[in-house]
Amino acid sequence: MTPRRPSLPWLAPGEALPPVTQAWGAQDPAPGLLAAGGSLDVDSLRAAYATGVYPWFSEGQPILWWSPDPRMVLQTDGFRLHRSLRKTLQRFIATPGCEVRFDSAFGAVVRACANSPREGQSGTWILPDMVHAYEALHEAGNAHSVETWVDGQLLGGLYCVGLGRAVFGESMFARATDASKIALAALVAWCRQHGVARIDCQQNTRHLASLGAAEMPRSAFVSQLRQDTLAADPPWRFDPVYWSALFTPVSRTA
């Protein structure tokens, strides 16, 4: 008997997403896939992220919306500052001309991420429509870039979505060794400084796991998200004093 193919809702522009509990499961062709169609306008993106959903699709595909279970999350107090990265950061902080900036070159960061080759991928999911959508979200105050600068050159960075105290990592790039890791470390330091407990990493990768990210049930992630998104937006700027939050041992509570 042929297994029944699961149905997939097709959304009209502006139509609300279905509940995340309706996403395809582990036995379905694409686990975590929730819906197709809709639009990438600012309101749709805000509504999606607030419920634990994000867009991800390739050239020639419609907009696809995902909410995987489990969810890969980096608890900011569990970030693994390996000895080699610690030394790299200490050199970076002490070297004139080296700095971290927030939101000074958002478009350049997104395009650099789009053009960065990925192991096991022949193309990019950061298509022109996605670039324009996240630039609009940035103008609306809900998408941000974390940038690693050396002597006036942008050498690495990442971009993310921010809703209250909920932070959703999207993509990273590096033009120099460890430049993207410096940006991630800066984001973790900023998060600790402003009481942001976790960074959504969406899907499990070996690289993220090596830095302390771990899977958590989608139900728990979404439950925490409801509280985090209701908080006031912290100021998205980076001050070098924030580095101390990264080097100070964190006491984890049960």
mmCIF file with all atom_site columns, C-alpha atoms in Angstrom, residues 62-239:
data_model
loop_
_atom_site.group_PDB
_atom_site.id
_atom_site.type_symbol
_atom_site.label_atom_id
_atom_site.label_alt_id
_atom_site.label_comp_id
_atom_site.label_asym_id
_atom_site.label_entity_id
_atom_site.label_seq_id
_atom_site.pdbx_PDB_ins_code
_atom_site.Cartn_x
_atom_site.Cartn_y
_atom_site.Cartn_z
_atom_site.occupancy
_atom_site.B_iso_or_equiv
_atom_site.pdbx_formal_charge
_atom_site.auth_seq_id
_atom_site.auth_comp_id
_atom_site.auth_asym_id
_atom_site.auth_atom_id
_atom_site.pdbx_PDB_model_num
ATOM 1   C CA . PRO A 1 62  ? 7.724  28.814 -4.091 1.00 0.00 ? 62  PRO A CA 1
ATOM 2   C CA . ILE A 1 63  ? 8.150  30.444 -0.694 1.00 0.00 ? 63  ILE A CA 1
ATOM 3   C CA . LEU A 1 64  ? 8.417  27.581 1.792  1.00 0.00 ? 64  LEU A CA 1
ATOM 4   C CA . TRP A 1 65  ? 7.798  28.008 5.526  1.00 0.00 ? 65  TRP A CA 1
ATOM 5   C CA . TRP A 1 66  ? 9.468  25.775 8.110  1.00 0.00 ? 66  TRP A CA 1
ATOM 6   C CA . SER A 1 67  ? 9.213  24.958 11.804 1.00 0.00 ? 67  SER A CA 1
ATOM 7   C CA . PRO A 1 68  ? 11.444 21.947 12.558 1.00 0.00 ? 68  PRO A CA 1
ATOM 8   C CA . ASP A 1 69  ? 11.080 19.746 15.613 1.00 0.00 ? 69  ASP A CA 1
ATOM 9   C CA . PRO A 1 70  ? 13.421 19.603 17.438 1.00 0.00 ? 70  PRO A CA 1
ATOM 10  C CA . ARG A 1 71  ? 14.848 23.120 17.112 1.00 0.00 ? 71  ARG A CA 1
ATOM 11  C CA . MET A 1 72  ? 18.570 23.951 17.272 1.00 0.00 ? 72  MET A CA 1
ATOM 12  C CA . VAL A 1 73  ? 19.134 26.662 19.875 1.00 0.00 ? 73  VAL A CA 1
ATOM 13  C CA . LEU A 1 74  ? 22.223 28.267 21.394 1.00 0.00 ? 74  LEU A CA 1
ATOM 14  C CA . GLN A 1 75  ? 21.676 29.133 25.041 1.00 0.00 ? 75  GLN A CA 1
ATOM 15  C CA . THR A 1 76  ? 23.844 32.206 25.437 1.00 0.00 ? 76  THR A CA 1
ATOM 16  C CA . ASP A 1 77  ? 25.139 31.104 28.847 1.00 0.00 ? 77  ASP A CA 1
ATOM 17  C CA . GLY A 1 78  ? 26.198 27.829 27.234 1.00 0.00 ? 78  GLY A CA 1
ATOM 18  C CA . PHE A 1 79  ? 28.335 29.317 24.461 1.00 0.00 ? 79  PHE A CA 1
ATOM 19  C CA . ARG A 1 80  ? 31.611 27.393 24.253 1.00 0.00 ? 80  ARG A CA 1
ATOM 20  C CA . LEU A 1 81  ? 34.486 29.826 24.154 1.00 0.00 ? 81  LEU A CA 1
ATOM 21  C CA . HIS A 1 82  ? 37.212 27.418 23.075 1.00 0.00 ? 82  HIS A CA 1
ATOM 22  C CA . ARG A 1 83  ? 40.782 28.326 23.976 1.00 0.00 ? 83  ARG A CA 1
ATOM 23  C CA . SER A 1 84  ? 41.759 29.070 20.372 1.00 0.00 ? 84  SER A CA 1
ATOM 24  C CA . LEU A 1 85  ? 38.774 31.390 19.881 1.00 0.00 ? 85  LEU A CA 1
ATOM 25  C CA . ARG A 1 86  ? 39.467 33.063 23.223 1.00 0.00 ? 86  ARG A CA 1
ATOM 26  C CA . LYS A 1 87  ? 43.009 33.865 22.061 1.00 0.00 ? 87  LYS A CA 1
ATOM 27  C CA . THR A 1 88  ? 41.715 35.120 18.712 1.00 0.00 ? 88  THR A CA 1
ATOM 28  C CA . LEU A 1 89  ? 39.237 37.422 20.463 1.00 0.00 ? 89  LEU A CA 1
ATOM 29  C CA . GLN A 1 90  ? 41.854 38.747 22.865 1.00 0.00 ? 90  GLN A CA 1
ATOM 30  C CA . ARG A 1 91  ? 44.125 39.632 19.942 1.00 0.00 ? 91  ARG A CA 1
ATOM 31  C CA . PHE A 1 92  ? 41.226 41.186 18.050 1.00 0.00 ? 92  PHE A CA 1
ATOM 32  C CA . ILE A 1 93  ? 40.152 43.320 21.016 1.00 0.00 ? 93  ILE A CA 1
ATOM 33  C CA . ALA A 1 94  ? 43.714 44.496 21.664 1.00 0.00 ? 94  ALA A CA 1
ATOM 34  C CA . THR A 1 95  ? 44.552 45.363 18.046 1.00 0.00 ? 95  THR A CA 1
ATOM 35  C CA . PRO A 1 96  ? 43.926 48.911 16.782 1.00 0.00 ? 96  PRO A CA 1
ATOM 36  C CA . GLY A 1 97  ? 41.695 48.967 13.710 1.00 0.00 ? 97  GLY A CA 1
ATOM 37  C CA . CYS A 1 98  ? 39.753 45.855 14.775 1.00 0.00 ? 98  CYS A CA 1
ATOM 38  C CA . GLU A 1 99  ? 36.136 46.450 15.760 1.00 0.00 ? 99  GLU A CA 1
ATOM 39  C CA . VAL A 1 100 ? 32.659 44.999 15.815 1.00 0.00 ? 100 VAL A CA 1
ATOM 40  C CA . ARG A 1 101 ? 29.828 47.082 14.427 1.00 0.00 ? 101 ARG A CA 1
ATOM 41  C CA . PHE A 1 102 ? 26.091 46.495 14.412 1.00 0.00 ? 102 PHE A CA 1
ATOM 42  C CA . ASP A 1 103 ? 23.932 47.488 11.446 1.00 0.00 ? 103 ASP A CA 1
ATOM 43  C CA . SER A 1 104 ? 26.482 49.634 9.621  1.00 0.00 ? 104 SER A CA 1
ATOM 44  C CA . ALA A 1 105 ? 26.447 47.520 6.442  1.00 0.00 ? 105 ALA A CA 1
ATOM 45  C CA . PHE A 1 106 ? 23.379 45.278 6.622  1.00 0.00 ? 106 PHE A CA 1
ATOM 46  C CA . GLY A 1 107 ? 22.911 44.907 2.869  1.00 0.00 ? 107 GLY A CA 1
ATOM 47  C CA . ALA A 1 108 ? 26.586 44.082 2.344  1.00 0.00 ? 108 ALA A CA 1
ATOM 48  C CA . VAL A 1 109 ? 26.425 41.380 5.025  1.00 0.00 ? 109 VAL A CA 1
ATOM 49  C CA . VAL A 1 110 ? 23.320 39.729 3.558  1.00 0.00 ? 110 VAL A CA 1
ATOM 50  C CA . ARG A 1 111 ? 24.799 39.739 0.056  1.00 0.00 ? 111 ARG A CA 1
ATOM 51  C CA . ALA A 1 112 ? 28.103 38.366 1.322  1.00 0.00 ? 112 ALA A CA 1
ATOM 52  C CA . CYS A 1 113 ? 26.216 35.541 3.022  1.00 0.00 ? 113 CYS A CA 1
ATOM 53  C CA . ALA A 1 114 ? 24.320 34.878 -0.212 1.00 0.00 ? 114 ALA A CA 1
ATOM 54  C CA . ASN A 1 115 ? 27.549 34.653 -2.200 1.00 0.00 ? 115 ASN A CA 1
ATOM 55  C CA . SER A 1 116 ? 29.488 32.506 0.257  1.00 0.00 ? 116 SER A CA 1
ATOM 56  C CA . PRO A 1 117 ? 29.985 28.886 -0.840 1.00 0.00 ? 117 PRO A CA 1
ATOM 57  C CA . ARG A 1 118 ? 28.531 26.287 1.530  1.00 0.00 ? 118 ARG A CA 1
ATOM 58  C CA . GLU A 1 119 ? 29.786 22.756 1.970  1.00 0.00 ? 119 GLU A CA 1
ATOM 59  C CA . GLY A 1 120 ? 27.362 20.354 0.317  1.00 0.00 ? 120 GLY A CA 1
ATOM 60  C CA . GLN A 1 121 ? 25.361 23.119 -1.392 1.00 0.00 ? 121 GLN A CA 1
ATOM 61  C CA . SER A 1 122 ? 25.563 24.033 -5.064 1.00 0.00 ? 122 SER A CA 1
ATOM 62  C CA . GLY A 1 123 ? 23.580 27.264 -4.743 1.00 0.00 ? 123 GLY A CA 1
ATOM 63  C CA . THR A 1 124 ? 22.103 29.660 -2.209 1.00 0.00 ? 124 THR A CA 1
ATOM 64  C CA . TRP A 1 125 ? 18.753 29.981 -0.488 1.00 0.00 ? 125 TRP A CA 1
ATOM 65  C CA . ILE A 1 126 ? 19.360 33.726 -0.011 1.00 0.00 ? 126 ILE A CA 1
ATOM 66  C CA . LEU A 1 127 ? 17.759 34.658 -3.310 1.00 0.00 ? 127 LEU A CA 1
ATOM 67  C CA . PRO A 1 128 ? 17.146 38.261 -4.453 1.00 0.00 ? 128 PRO A CA 1
ATOM 68  C CA . ASP A 1 129 ? 13.583 38.190 -3.099 1.00 0.00 ? 129 ASP A CA 1
ATOM 69  C CA . MET A 1 130 ? 14.950 37.119 0.300  1.00 0.00 ? 130 MET A CA 1
ATOM 70  C CA . VAL A 1 131 ? 17.606 39.841 0.231  1.00 0.00 ? 131 VAL A CA 1
ATOM 71  C CA . HIS A 1 132 ? 15.001 42.515 -0.475 1.00 0.00 ? 132 HIS A CA 1
ATOM 72  C CA . ALA A 1 133 ? 12.658 41.086 2.186  1.00 0.00 ? 133 ALA A CA 1
ATOM 73  C CA . TYR A 1 134 ? 15.278 41.155 4.930  1.00 0.00 ? 134 TYR A CA 1
ATOM 74  C CA . GLU A 1 135 ? 16.437 44.622 3.895  1.00 0.00 ? 135 GLU A CA 1
ATOM 75  C CA . ALA A 1 136 ? 12.839 45.781 4.385  1.00 0.00 ? 136 ALA A CA 1
ATOM 76  C CA . LEU A 1 137 ? 12.740 43.988 7.740  1.00 0.00 ? 137 LEU A CA 1
ATOM 77  C CA . HIS A 1 138 ? 15.991 45.744 8.652  1.00 0.00 ? 138 HIS A CA 1
ATOM 78  C CA . GLU A 1 139 ? 14.485 49.127 7.759  1.00 0.00 ? 139 GLU A CA 1
ATOM 79  C CA . ALA A 1 140 ? 11.553 48.220 10.002 1.00 0.00 ? 140 ALA A CA 1
ATOM 80  C CA . GLY A 1 141 ? 13.956 47.580 12.898 1.00 0.00 ? 141 GLY A CA 1
ATOM 81  C CA . ASN A 1 142 ? 13.697 43.796 13.124 1.00 0.00 ? 142 ASN A CA 1
ATOM 82  C CA . ALA A 1 143 ? 16.699 42.515 11.169 1.00 0.00 ? 143 ALA A CA 1
ATOM 83  C CA . HIS A 1 144 ? 20.270 43.259 12.187 1.00 0.00 ? 144 HIS A CA 1
ATOM 84  C CA . SER A 1 145 ? 23.843 42.660 11.113 1.00 0.00 ? 145 SER A CA 1
ATOM 85  C CA . VAL A 1 146 ? 26.830 41.925 13.333 1.00 0.00 ? 146 VAL A CA 1
ATOM 86  C CA . GLU A 1 147 ? 30.017 42.874 11.501 1.00 0.00 ? 147 GLU A CA 1
ATOM 87  C CA . THR A 1 148 ? 33.715 42.140 11.943 1.00 0.00 ? 148 THR A CA 1
ATOM 88  C CA . TRP A 1 149 ? 35.831 45.051 10.666 1.00 0.00 ? 149 TRP A CA 1
ATOM 89  C CA . VAL A 1 150 ? 39.623 45.215 10.344 1.00 0.00 ? 150 VAL A CA 1
ATOM 90  C CA . ASP A 1 151 ? 41.314 48.396 9.124  1.00 0.00 ? 151 ASP A CA 1
ATOM 91  C CA . GLY A 1 152 ? 38.090 49.598 7.510  1.00 0.00 ? 152 GLY A CA 1
ATOM 92  C CA . GLN A 1 153 ? 37.376 46.325 5.705  1.00 0.00 ? 153 GLN A CA 1
ATOM 93  C CA . LEU A 1 154 ? 34.362 44.113 6.329  1.00 0.00 ? 154 LEU A CA 1
ATOM 94  C CA . LEU A 1 155 ? 35.902 40.666 6.835  1.00 0.00 ? 155 LEU A CA 1
ATOM 95  C CA . GLY A 1 156 ? 33.028 38.706 8.264  1.00 0.00 ? 156 GLY A CA 1
ATOM 96  C CA . GLY A 1 157 ? 29.679 38.842 9.941  1.00 0.00 ? 157 GLY A CA 1
ATOM 97  C CA . LEU A 1 158 ? 26.191 37.513 10.334 1.00 0.00 ? 158 LEU A CA 1
ATOM 98  C CA . TYR A 1 159 ? 22.636 38.721 10.149 1.00 0.00 ? 159 TYR A CA 1
ATOM 99  C CA . CYS A 1 160 ? 19.741 37.876 12.381 1.00 0.00 ? 160 CYS A CA 1
ATOM 100 C CA . VAL A 1 161 ? 16.144 38.747 13.215 1.00 0.00 ? 161 VAL A CA 1
ATOM 101 C CA . GLY A 1 162 ? 15.232 40.386 16.511 1.00 0.00 ? 162 GLY A CA 1
ATOM 102 C CA . LEU A 1 163 ? 11.774 40.538 18.091 1.00 0.00 ? 163 LEU A CA 1
ATOM 103 C CA . GLY A 1 164 ? 11.903 41.806 21.660 1.00 0.00 ? 164 GLY A CA 1
ATOM 104 C CA . ARG A 1 165 ? 14.400 39.532 23.410 1.00 0.00 ? 165 ARG A CA 1
ATOM 105 C CA . ALA A 1 166 ? 14.034 36.798 20.812 1.00 0.00 ? 166 ALA A CA 1
ATOM 106 C CA . VAL A 1 167 ? 17.003 36.528 18.438 1.00 0.00 ? 167 VAL A CA 1
ATOM 107 C CA . PHE A 1 168 ? 16.993 34.320 15.358 1.00 0.00 ? 168 PHE A CA 1
ATOM 108 C CA . GLY A 1 169 ? 20.296 33.659 13.619 1.00 0.00 ? 169 GLY A CA 1
ATOM 109 C CA . GLU A 1 170 ? 20.092 33.507 9.840  1.00 0.00 ? 170 GLU A CA 1
ATOM 110 C CA . SER A 1 171 ? 23.459 33.225 8.068  1.00 0.00 ? 171 SER A CA 1
ATOM 111 C CA . MET A 1 172 ? 27.180 33.968 8.440  1.00 0.00 ? 172 MET A CA 1
ATOM 112 C CA . PHE A 1 173 ? 30.148 34.654 6.179  1.00 0.00 ? 173 PHE A CA 1
ATOM 113 C CA . ALA A 1 174 ? 33.892 35.058 6.573  1.00 0.00 ? 174 ALA A CA 1
ATOM 114 C CA . ARG A 1 175 ? 36.582 36.483 4.329  1.00 0.00 ? 175 ARG A CA 1
ATOM 115 C CA . ALA A 1 176 ? 39.269 35.838 6.931  1.00 0.00 ? 176 ALA A CA 1
ATOM 116 C CA . THR A 1 177 ? 39.846 33.045 9.433  1.00 0.00 ? 177 THR A CA 1
ATOM 117 C CA . ASP A 1 178 ? 37.472 33.210 12.420 1.00 0.00 ? 178 ASP A CA 1
ATOM 118 C CA . ALA A 1 179 ? 35.851 36.467 11.245 1.00 0.00 ? 179 ALA A CA 1
ATOM 119 C CA . SER A 1 180 ? 32.353 34.985 11.450 1.00 0.00 ? 180 SER A CA 1
ATOM 120 C CA . LYS A 1 181 ? 33.110 33.401 14.836 1.00 0.00 ? 181 LYS A CA 1
ATOM 121 C CA . ILE A 1 182 ? 34.159 36.812 16.161 1.00 0.00 ? 182 ILE A CA 1
ATOM 122 C CA . ALA A 1 183 ? 30.794 38.192 15.027 1.00 0.00 ? 183 ALA A CA 1
ATOM 123 C CA . LEU A 1 184 ? 28.918 35.341 16.712 1.00 0.00 ? 184 LEU A CA 1
ATOM 124 C CA . ALA A 1 185 ? 30.920 35.806 19.907 1.00 0.00 ? 185 ALA A CA 1
ATOM 125 C CA . ALA A 1 186 ? 30.062 39.515 19.837 1.00 0.00 ? 186 ALA A CA 1
ATOM 126 C CA . LEU A 1 187 ? 26.377 38.684 19.433 1.00 0.00 ? 187 LEU A CA 1
ATOM 127 C CA . VAL A 1 188 ? 26.561 36.312 22.409 1.00 0.00 ? 188 VAL A CA 1
ATOM 128 C CA . ALA A 1 189 ? 28.278 39.009 24.489 1.00 0.00 ? 189 ALA A CA 1
ATOM 129 C CA . TRP A 1 190 ? 25.584 41.525 23.496 1.00 0.00 ? 190 TRP A CA 1
ATOM 130 C CA . CYS A 1 191 ? 22.854 38.993 24.341 1.00 0.00 ? 191 CYS A CA 1
ATOM 131 C CA . ARG A 1 192 ? 24.303 38.347 27.785 1.00 0.00 ? 192 ARG A CA 1
ATOM 132 C CA . GLN A 1 193 ? 24.579 42.070 28.412 1.00 0.00 ? 193 GLN A CA 1
ATOM 133 C CA . HIS A 1 194 ? 20.906 42.598 27.558 1.00 0.00 ? 194 HIS A CA 1
ATOM 134 C CA . GLY A 1 195 ? 19.351 39.502 29.105 1.00 0.00 ? 195 GLY A CA 1
ATOM 135 C CA . VAL A 1 196 ? 18.779 37.595 25.869 1.00 0.00 ? 196 VAL A CA 1
ATOM 136 C CA . ALA A 1 197 ? 18.863 33.952 26.920 1.00 0.00 ? 197 ALA A CA 1
ATOM 137 C CA . ARG A 1 198 ? 18.990 32.162 23.583 1.00 0.00 ? 198 ARG A CA 1
ATOM 138 C CA . ILE A 1 199 ? 19.752 32.463 19.890 1.00 0.00 ? 199 ILE A CA 1
ATOM 139 C CA . ASP A 1 200 ? 17.679 30.389 17.483 1.00 0.00 ? 200 ASP A CA 1
ATOM 140 C CA . CYS A 1 201 ? 19.922 28.435 15.085 1.00 0.00 ? 201 CYS A CA 1
ATOM 141 C CA . GLN A 1 202 ? 17.060 26.682 13.262 1.00 0.00 ? 202 GLN A CA 1
ATOM 142 C CA . GLN A 1 203 ? 18.770 23.456 12.179 1.00 0.00 ? 203 GLN A CA 1
ATOM 143 C CA . ASN A 1 204 ? 21.412 21.162 13.625 1.00 0.00 ? 204 ASN A CA 1
ATOM 144 C CA . THR A 1 205 ? 24.924 21.478 12.228 1.00 0.00 ? 205 THR A CA 1
ATOM 145 C CA . ARG A 1 206 ? 28.196 20.122 13.582 1.00 0.00 ? 206 ARG A CA 1
ATOM 146 C CA . HIS A 1 207 ? 29.689 23.631 13.617 1.00 0.00 ? 207 HIS A CA 1
ATOM 147 C CA . LEU A 1 208 ? 26.884 25.056 15.774 1.00 0.00 ? 208 LEU A CA 1
ATOM 148 C CA . ALA A 1 209 ? 26.991 22.059 18.106 1.00 0.00 ? 209 ALA A CA 1
ATOM 149 C CA . SER A 1 210 ? 30.728 22.615 18.623 1.00 0.00 ? 210 SER A CA 1
ATOM 150 C CA . LEU A 1 211 ? 29.927 26.129 19.876 1.00 0.00 ? 211 LEU A CA 1
ATOM 151 C CA . GLY A 1 212 ? 27.352 24.896 22.381 1.00 0.00 ? 212 GLY A CA 1
ATOM 152 C CA . ALA A 1 213 ? 24.088 24.868 20.438 1.00 0.00 ? 213 ALA A CA 1
ATOM 153 C CA . ALA A 1 214 ? 21.760 21.952 21.154 1.00 0.00 ? 214 ALA A CA 1
ATOM 154 C CA . GLU A 1 215 ? 18.375 20.695 20.085 1.00 0.00 ? 215 GLU A CA 1
ATOM 155 C CA . MET A 1 216 ? 15.267 21.421 22.125 1.00 0.00 ? 216 MET A CA 1
ATOM 156 C CA . PRO A 1 217 ? 11.649 20.354 21.580 1.00 0.00 ? 217 PRO A CA 1
ATOM 157 C CA . ARG A 1 218 ? 9.743  22.749 19.343 1.00 0.00 ? 218 ARG A CA 1
ATOM 158 C CA . SER A 1 219 ? 6.969  23.017 21.944 1.00 0.00 ? 219 SER A CA 1
ATOM 159 C CA . ALA A 1 220 ? 9.432  24.320 24.551 1.00 0.00 ? 220 ALA A CA 1
ATOM 160 C CA . PHE A 1 221 ? 11.029 26.682 22.035 1.00 0.00 ? 221 PHE A CA 1
ATOM 161 C CA . VAL A 1 222 ? 7.682  28.176 21.008 1.00 0.00 ? 222 VAL A CA 1
ATOM 162 C CA . SER A 1 223 ? 6.575  28.492 24.636 1.00 0.00 ? 223 SER A CA 1
ATOM 163 C CA . GLN A 1 224 ? 9.700  30.502 25.499 1.00 0.00 ? 224 GLN A CA 1
ATOM 164 C CA . LEU A 1 225 ? 9.284  32.525 22.324 1.00 0.00 ? 225 LEU A CA 1
ATOM 165 C CA . ARG A 1 226 ? 5.922  33.845 23.467 1.00 0.00 ? 226 ARG A CA 1
ATOM 166 C CA . GLN A 1 227 ? 7.566  35.492 26.472 1.00 0.00 ? 227 GLN A CA 1
ATOM 167 C CA . ASP A 1 228 ? 10.693 36.692 24.679 1.00 0.00 ? 228 ASP A CA 1
ATOM 168 C CA . THR A 1 229 ? 8.847  38.463 21.862 1.00 0.00 ? 229 THR A CA 1
ATOM 169 C CA . LEU A 1 230 ? 6.730  40.462 24.320 1.00 0.00 ? 230 LEU A CA 1
ATOM 170 C CA . ALA A 1 231 ? 9.811  42.083 25.876 1.00 0.00 ? 231 ALA A CA 1
ATOM 171 C CA . ALA A 1 232 ? 11.005 45.527 24.817 1.00 0.00 ? 232 ALA A CA 1
ATOM 172 C CA . ASP A 1 233 ? 13.649 45.603 22.078 1.00 0.00 ? 233 ASP A CA 1
ATOM 173 C CA . PRO A 1 234 ? 17.154 46.036 23.518 1.00 0.00 ? 234 PRO A CA 1
ATOM 174 C CA . PRO A 1 235 ? 19.327 48.701 21.839 1.00 0.00 ? 235 PRO A CA 1
ATOM 175 C CA . TRP A 1 236 ? 21.025 47.118 18.843 1.00 0.00 ? 236 TRP A CA 1
ATOM 176 C CA . ARG A 1 237 ? 24.472 48.649 19.188 1.00 0.00 ? 237 ARG A CA 1
ATOM 177 C CA . PHE A 1 238 ? 27.769 47.153 20.301 1.00 0.00 ? 238 PHE A CA 1
ATOM 178 C CA . ASP A 1 239 ? 30.038 48.657 22.941 1.00 0.00 ? 239 ASP A CA 1
#
